[in-house]
Backbone as a ProteinNet text record, in pm:
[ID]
protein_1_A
[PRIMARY]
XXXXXXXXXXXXXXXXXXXXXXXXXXXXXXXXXXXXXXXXXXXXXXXXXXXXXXXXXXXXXXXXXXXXXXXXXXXXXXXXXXXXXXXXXXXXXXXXXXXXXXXXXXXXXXXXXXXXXXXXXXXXXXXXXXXXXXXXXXXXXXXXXXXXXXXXXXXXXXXXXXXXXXXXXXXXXXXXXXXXXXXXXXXXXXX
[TERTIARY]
6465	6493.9	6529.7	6592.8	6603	6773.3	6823.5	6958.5	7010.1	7104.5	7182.2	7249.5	7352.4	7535.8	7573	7702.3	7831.4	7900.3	7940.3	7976.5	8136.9	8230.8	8331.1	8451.4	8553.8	8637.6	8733.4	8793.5	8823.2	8714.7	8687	8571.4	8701.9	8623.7	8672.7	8577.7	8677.1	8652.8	8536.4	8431.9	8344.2	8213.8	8136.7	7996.3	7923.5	7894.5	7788.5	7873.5	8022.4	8091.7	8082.3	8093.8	8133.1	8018.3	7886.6	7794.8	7785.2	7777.5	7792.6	7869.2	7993.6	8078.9	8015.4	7987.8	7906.6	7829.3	7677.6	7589.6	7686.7	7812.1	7853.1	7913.2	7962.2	8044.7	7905.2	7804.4	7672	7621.7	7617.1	7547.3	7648.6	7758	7871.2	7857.6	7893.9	7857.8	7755.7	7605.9	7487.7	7453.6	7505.1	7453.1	7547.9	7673.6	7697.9	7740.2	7674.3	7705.9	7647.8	7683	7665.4	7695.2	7574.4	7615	7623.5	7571.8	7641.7	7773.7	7855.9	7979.6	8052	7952.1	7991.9	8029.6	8023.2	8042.1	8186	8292.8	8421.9	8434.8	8385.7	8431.3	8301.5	8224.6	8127	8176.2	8278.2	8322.5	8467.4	8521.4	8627.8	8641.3	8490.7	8415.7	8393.8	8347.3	8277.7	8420.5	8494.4	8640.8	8730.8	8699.8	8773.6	8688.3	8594.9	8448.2	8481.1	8488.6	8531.3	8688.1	8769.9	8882	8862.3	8845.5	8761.5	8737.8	8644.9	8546.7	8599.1	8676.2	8696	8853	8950.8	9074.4	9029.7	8883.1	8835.7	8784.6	8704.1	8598.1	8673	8793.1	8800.7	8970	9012.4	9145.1	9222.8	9181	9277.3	9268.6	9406.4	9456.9	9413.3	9433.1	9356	9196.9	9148.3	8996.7	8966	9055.6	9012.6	9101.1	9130.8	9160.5	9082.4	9036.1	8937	8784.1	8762.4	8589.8	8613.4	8718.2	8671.7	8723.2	8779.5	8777.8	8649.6	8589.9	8441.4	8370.1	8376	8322.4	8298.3	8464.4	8523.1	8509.1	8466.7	8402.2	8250.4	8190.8	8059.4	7998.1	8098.7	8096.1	7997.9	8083.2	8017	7858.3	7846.2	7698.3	7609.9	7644.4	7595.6	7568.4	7645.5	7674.6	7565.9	7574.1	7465.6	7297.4	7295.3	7161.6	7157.5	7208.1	7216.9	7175.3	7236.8	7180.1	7070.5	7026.1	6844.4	6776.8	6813.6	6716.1	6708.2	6859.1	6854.8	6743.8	6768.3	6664.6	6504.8	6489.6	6355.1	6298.8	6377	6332.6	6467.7	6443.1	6523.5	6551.9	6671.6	6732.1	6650.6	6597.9	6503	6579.1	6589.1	6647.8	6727.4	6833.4	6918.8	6969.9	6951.5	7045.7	6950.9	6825.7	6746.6	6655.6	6669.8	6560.5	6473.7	6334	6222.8	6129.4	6033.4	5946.6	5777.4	5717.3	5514.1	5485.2	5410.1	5318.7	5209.3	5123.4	4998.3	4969.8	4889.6	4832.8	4737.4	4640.5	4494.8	4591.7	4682.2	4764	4895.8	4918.1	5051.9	5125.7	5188.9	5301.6	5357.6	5529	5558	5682.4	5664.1	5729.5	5797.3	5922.2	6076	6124.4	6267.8	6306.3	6437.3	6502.7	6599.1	6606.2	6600.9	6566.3	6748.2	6758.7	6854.8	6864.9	6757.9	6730.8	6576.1	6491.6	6381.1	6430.9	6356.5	6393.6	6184.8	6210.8	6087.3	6050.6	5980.3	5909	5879.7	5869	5796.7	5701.3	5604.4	5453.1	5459.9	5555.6	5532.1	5539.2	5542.7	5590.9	5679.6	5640.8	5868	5858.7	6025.2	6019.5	6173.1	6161.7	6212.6	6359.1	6470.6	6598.6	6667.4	6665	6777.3	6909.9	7022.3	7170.7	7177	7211.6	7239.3	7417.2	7483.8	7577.8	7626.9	7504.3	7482	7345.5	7322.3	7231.7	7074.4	7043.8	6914.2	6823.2	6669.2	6591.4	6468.7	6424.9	6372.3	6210.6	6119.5	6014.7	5961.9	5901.5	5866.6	5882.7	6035.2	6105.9	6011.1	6011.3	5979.4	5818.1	5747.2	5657.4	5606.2	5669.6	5658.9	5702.7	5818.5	5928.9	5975	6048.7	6157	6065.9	6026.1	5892.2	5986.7	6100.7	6125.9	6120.7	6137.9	6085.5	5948	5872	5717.2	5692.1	5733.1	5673.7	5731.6	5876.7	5932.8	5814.5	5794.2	5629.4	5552.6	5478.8	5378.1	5410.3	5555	5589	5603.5	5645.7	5618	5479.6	5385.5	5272.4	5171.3	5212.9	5172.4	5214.9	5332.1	5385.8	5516.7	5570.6	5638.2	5763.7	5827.8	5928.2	5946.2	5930	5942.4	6007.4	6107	6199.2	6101.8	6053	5951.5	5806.1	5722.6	5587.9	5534.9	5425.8	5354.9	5325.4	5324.2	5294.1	5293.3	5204.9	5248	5358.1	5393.9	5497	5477.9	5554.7	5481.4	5586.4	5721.9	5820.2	5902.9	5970.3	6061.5	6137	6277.4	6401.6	6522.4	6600.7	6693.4	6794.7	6882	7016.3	7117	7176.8	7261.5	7383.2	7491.4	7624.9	7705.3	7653.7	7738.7	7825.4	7850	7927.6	7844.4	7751	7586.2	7490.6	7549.3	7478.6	7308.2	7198.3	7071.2	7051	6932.7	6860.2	6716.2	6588.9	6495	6401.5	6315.5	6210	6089.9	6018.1	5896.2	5771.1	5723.1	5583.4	5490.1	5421.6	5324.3	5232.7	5127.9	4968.3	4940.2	4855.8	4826.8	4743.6	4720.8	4630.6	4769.3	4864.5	4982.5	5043.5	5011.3	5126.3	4997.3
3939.7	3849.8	3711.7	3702.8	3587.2	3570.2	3587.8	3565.7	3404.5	3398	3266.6	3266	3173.4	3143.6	3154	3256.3	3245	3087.7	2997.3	2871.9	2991.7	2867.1	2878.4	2902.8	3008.8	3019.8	2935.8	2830.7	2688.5	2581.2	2538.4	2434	2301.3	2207.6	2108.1	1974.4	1865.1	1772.5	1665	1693	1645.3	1597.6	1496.7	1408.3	1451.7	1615.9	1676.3	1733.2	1787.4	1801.3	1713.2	1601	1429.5	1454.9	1436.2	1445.8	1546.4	1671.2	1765.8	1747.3	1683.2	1637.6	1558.8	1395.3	1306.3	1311.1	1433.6	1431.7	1533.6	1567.3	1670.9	1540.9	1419.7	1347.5	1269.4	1236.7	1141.9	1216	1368	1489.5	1441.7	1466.7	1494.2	1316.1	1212.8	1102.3	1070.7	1094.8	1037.7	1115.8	1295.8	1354.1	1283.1	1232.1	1171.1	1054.5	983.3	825.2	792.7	684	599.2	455.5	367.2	210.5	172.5	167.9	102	80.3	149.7	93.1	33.1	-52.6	-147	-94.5	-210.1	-189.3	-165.3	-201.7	-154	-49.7	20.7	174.6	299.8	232.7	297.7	295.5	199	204.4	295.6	266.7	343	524.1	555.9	665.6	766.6	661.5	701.5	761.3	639.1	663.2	787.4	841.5	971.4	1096.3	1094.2	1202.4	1220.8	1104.3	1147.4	1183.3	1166.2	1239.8	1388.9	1388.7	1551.2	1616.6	1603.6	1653.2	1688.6	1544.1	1545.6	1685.5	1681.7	1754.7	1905.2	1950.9	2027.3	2111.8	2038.9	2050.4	1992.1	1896.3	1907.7	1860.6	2019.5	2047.1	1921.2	1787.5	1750	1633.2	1616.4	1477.9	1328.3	1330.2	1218.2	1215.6	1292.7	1335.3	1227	1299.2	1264.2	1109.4	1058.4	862.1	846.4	888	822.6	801.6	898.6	908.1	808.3	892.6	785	665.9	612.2	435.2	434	515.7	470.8	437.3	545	541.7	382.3	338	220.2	122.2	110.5	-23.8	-43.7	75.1	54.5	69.9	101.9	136	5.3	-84.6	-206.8	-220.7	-280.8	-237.9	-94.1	-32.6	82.5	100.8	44.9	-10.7	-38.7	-174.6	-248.1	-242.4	-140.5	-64.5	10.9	105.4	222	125	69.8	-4.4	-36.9	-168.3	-142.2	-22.1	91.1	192.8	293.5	258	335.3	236	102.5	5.4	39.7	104.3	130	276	366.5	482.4	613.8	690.4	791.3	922.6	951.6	1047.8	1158.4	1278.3	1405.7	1556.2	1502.3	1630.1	1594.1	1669.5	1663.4	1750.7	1763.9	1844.8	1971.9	1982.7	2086.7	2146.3	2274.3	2327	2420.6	2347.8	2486.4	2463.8	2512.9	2548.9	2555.9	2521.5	2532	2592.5	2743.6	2811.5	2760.3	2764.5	2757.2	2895.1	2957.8	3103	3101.5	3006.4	3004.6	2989.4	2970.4	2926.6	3033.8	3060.3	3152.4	3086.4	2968.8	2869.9	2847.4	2830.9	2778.8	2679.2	2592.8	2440.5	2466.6	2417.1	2420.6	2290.8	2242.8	2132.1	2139	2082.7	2089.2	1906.9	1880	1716.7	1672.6	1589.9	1486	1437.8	1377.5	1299	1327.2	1305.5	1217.9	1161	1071.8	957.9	980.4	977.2	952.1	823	716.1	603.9	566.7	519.2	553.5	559.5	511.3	562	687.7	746.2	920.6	968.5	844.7	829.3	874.6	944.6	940.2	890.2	892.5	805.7	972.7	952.9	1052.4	915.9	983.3	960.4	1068.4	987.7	1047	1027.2	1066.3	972.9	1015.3	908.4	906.3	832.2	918.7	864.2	785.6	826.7	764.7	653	593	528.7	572.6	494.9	623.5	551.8	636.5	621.2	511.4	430.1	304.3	339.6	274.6	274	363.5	258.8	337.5	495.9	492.8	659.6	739.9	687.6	782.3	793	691.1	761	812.1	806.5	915.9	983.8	1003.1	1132.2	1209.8	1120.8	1188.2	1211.5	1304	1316.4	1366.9	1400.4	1469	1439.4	1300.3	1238	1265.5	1205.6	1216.1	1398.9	1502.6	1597.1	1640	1603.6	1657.6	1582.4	1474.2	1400.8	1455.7	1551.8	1644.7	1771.1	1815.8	1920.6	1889.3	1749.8	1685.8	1700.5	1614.5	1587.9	1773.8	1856.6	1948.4	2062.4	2022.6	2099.5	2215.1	2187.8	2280.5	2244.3	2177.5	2193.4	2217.3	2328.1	2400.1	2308.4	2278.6	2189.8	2080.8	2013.1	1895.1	1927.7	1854.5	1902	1774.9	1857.3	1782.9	1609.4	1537.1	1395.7	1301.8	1173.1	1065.5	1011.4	1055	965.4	842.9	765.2	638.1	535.7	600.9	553	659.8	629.6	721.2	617.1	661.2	548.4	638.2	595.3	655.2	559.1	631.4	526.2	538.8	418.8	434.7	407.6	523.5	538.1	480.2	466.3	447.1	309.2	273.2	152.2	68	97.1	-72.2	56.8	-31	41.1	-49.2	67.7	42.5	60.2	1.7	56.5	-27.9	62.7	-25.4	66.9	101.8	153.4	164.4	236	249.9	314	221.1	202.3	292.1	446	519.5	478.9	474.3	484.7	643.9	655	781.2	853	792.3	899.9	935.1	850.5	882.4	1024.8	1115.1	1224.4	1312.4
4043.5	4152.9	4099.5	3975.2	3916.6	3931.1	4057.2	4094.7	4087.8	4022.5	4030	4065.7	4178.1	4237.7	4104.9	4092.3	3960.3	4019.2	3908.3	3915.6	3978.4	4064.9	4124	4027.2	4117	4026.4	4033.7	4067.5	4099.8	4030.6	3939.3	3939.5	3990.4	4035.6	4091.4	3994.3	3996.1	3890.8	4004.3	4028.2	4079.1	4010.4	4086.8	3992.4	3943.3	3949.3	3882.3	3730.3	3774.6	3629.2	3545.2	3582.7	3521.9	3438.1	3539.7	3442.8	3351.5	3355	3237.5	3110.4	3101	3034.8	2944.4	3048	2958.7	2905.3	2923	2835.9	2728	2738.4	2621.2	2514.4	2574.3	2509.4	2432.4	2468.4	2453.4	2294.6	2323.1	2225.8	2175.3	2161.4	2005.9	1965.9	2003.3	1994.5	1874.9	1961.7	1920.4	1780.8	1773.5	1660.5	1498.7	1527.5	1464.6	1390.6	1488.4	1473.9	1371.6	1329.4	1185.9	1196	1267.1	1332.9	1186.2	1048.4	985.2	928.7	1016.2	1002.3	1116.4	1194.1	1273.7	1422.6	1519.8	1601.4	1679.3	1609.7	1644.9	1595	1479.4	1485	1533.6	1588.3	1692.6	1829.4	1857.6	2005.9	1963.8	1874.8	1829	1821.1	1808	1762.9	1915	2005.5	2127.9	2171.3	2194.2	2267.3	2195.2	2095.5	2004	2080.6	2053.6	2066	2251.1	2294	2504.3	2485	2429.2	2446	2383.5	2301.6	2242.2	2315.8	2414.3	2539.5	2651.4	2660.8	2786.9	2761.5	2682.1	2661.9	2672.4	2600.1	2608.3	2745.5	2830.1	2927.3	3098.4	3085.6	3212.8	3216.5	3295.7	3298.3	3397.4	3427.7	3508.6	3490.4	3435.4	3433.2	3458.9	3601.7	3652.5	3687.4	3654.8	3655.4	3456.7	3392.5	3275.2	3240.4	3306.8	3295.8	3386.5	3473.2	3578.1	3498.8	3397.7	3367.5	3242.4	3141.5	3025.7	3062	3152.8	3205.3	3221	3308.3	3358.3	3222.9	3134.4	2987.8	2927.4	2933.9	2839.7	2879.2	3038.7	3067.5	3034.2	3010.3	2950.2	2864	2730.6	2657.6	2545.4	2557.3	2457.3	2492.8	2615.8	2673.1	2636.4	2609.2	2594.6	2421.6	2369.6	2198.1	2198.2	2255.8	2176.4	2213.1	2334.2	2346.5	2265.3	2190.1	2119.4	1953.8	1948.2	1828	1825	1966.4	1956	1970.2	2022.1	2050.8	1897	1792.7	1650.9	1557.9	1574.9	1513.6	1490.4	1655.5	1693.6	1685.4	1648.9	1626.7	1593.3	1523.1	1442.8	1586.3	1624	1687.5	1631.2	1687.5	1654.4	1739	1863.2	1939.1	2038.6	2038.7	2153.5	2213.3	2342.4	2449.2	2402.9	2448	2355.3	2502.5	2553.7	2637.1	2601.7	2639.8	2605.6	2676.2	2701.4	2778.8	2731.6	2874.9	2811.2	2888.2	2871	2973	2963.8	3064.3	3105	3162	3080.4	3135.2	3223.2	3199.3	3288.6	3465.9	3458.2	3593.6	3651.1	3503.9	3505	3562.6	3443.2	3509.9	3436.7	3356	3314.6	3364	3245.4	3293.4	3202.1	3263.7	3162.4	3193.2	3084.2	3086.2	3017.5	3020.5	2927.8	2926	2815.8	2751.3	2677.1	2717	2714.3	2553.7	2482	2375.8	2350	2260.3	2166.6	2042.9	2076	1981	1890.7	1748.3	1727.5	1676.2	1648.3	1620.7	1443	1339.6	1247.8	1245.8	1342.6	1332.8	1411.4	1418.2	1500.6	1628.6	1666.8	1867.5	1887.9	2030.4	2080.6	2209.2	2223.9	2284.7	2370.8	2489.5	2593	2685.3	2631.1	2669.7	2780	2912.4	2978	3036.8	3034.9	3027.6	3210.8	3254.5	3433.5	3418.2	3496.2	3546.8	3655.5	3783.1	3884.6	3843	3976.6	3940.1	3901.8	3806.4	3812.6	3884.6	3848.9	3966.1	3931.1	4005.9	3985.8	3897.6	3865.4	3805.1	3928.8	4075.7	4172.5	4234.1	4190.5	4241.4	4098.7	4008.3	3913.9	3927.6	3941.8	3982.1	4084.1	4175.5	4302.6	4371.5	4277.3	4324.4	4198.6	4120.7	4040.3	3927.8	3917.5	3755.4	3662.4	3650.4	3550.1	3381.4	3352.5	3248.7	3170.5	3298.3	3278	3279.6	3335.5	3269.9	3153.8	3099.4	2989.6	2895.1	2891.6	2815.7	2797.5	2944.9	2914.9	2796.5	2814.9	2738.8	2565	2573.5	2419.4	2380.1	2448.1	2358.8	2382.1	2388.1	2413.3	2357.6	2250.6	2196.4	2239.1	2356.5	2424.7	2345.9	2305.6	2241	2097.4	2076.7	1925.4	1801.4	1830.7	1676.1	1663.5	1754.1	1690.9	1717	1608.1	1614	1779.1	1772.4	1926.4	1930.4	1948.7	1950.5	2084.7	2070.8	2184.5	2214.6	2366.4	2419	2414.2	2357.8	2421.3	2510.8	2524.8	2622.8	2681.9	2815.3	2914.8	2946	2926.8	2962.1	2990	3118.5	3165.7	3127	3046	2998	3105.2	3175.8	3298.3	3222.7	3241	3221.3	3348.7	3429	3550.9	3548.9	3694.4	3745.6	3677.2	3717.1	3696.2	3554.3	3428.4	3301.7	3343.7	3339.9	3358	3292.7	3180	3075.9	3086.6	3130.7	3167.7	3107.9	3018.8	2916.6	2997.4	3047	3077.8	2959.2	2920.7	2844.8	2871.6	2863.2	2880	2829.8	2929.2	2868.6	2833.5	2709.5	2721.2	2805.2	2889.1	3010	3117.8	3099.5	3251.1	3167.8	3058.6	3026.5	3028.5
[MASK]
+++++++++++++++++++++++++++++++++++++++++++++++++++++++++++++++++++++++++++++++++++++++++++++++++++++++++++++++++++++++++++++++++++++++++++++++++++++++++++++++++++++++++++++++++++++++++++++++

């Protein structure tokens, strides 16, 4: 009974594609960037890696000058977060889904994670890329958990490629119109 809708045989160049794309352009991007060679050929880099993607992943024309504009106006902004956030901790996993059962419950929690970033003292730190606006401190803690349980699935070991450890930040990187980038600080009792 584990039936899914087959995606359309028409896909149409719409906000949920956009997004699929961008976290594809973000992954090829982030796994190989190299800021020490500056910030014009990191924006130079981004803008190669979204034509890549985009030539690849979405058949229409004006679909694909419409996004990577969106891209290229936020691109510099987005630079020079990416630089503080490489400053502050080493890229570990990306675009990576796995899962934590709980047997005493017979539950498991799945995720598919965006980024970790780890710390040198061993922290990570939980990256998610929004194209729309993302969701405020408040929304996240009382609606949108998805951050905060991919956290639980970190320090708990649910994601296999990295060993178990403290979250000690959740930050939604905003790709959109209005680039957001606002870090929320975990106590270790909130994961």
């Amino acid at each position: 009974a584990r039936l899914r809708p087959l995606d359309p045989l028409h896909q149409q160049a719409d906000a949920p594609l956009r997004g699929t794309v961008l976290h594809k352009v973000m992954e090829q991007f982030i796994r190989g960037l190299d800021l020490s060679q500056g910030a014009d050929a990191a924006h130079k880099r981004l803008l190669r890696v979204a034509d890549q993607v985009l030539d690849a992943e979405a058949p229409w024309p004006a679909a694909k000058v419409l996004w990577k504009s969106k891209l290229e106006r936020v691109a510099d902004r987005f630079l020079a977060g990416e630089a503080l956030r490489q400053s502050l901790a080493e890229v570990v996993l990306l675009e990576e889904q796995d899962a934590l059962h709980f047997p005493e419950v017979d539950f498991t929690l799945t995720a598919k994670v965006d980024r970790i970033d780890r710390t040198p003292d061993g922290r990570f730190i939980i990256y998610d890329y929004k194209t729309g606006m993302p969701p405020s401190k408040d929304q996240m803690q009382y609606f949108d958990k998805q951050l905060l349980l991919e956290a639980v699935i970190v320090e708990l070991g649910g994601f296999r490629k990295i060993v178990s450890g403290e979250v000690s930040q959740v930050a939604h990187i905003g790709l959109g119109a209005n680039p957001v980038f606002d870090p929320i600080t975990l106590e270790p009792s909130e994961t």
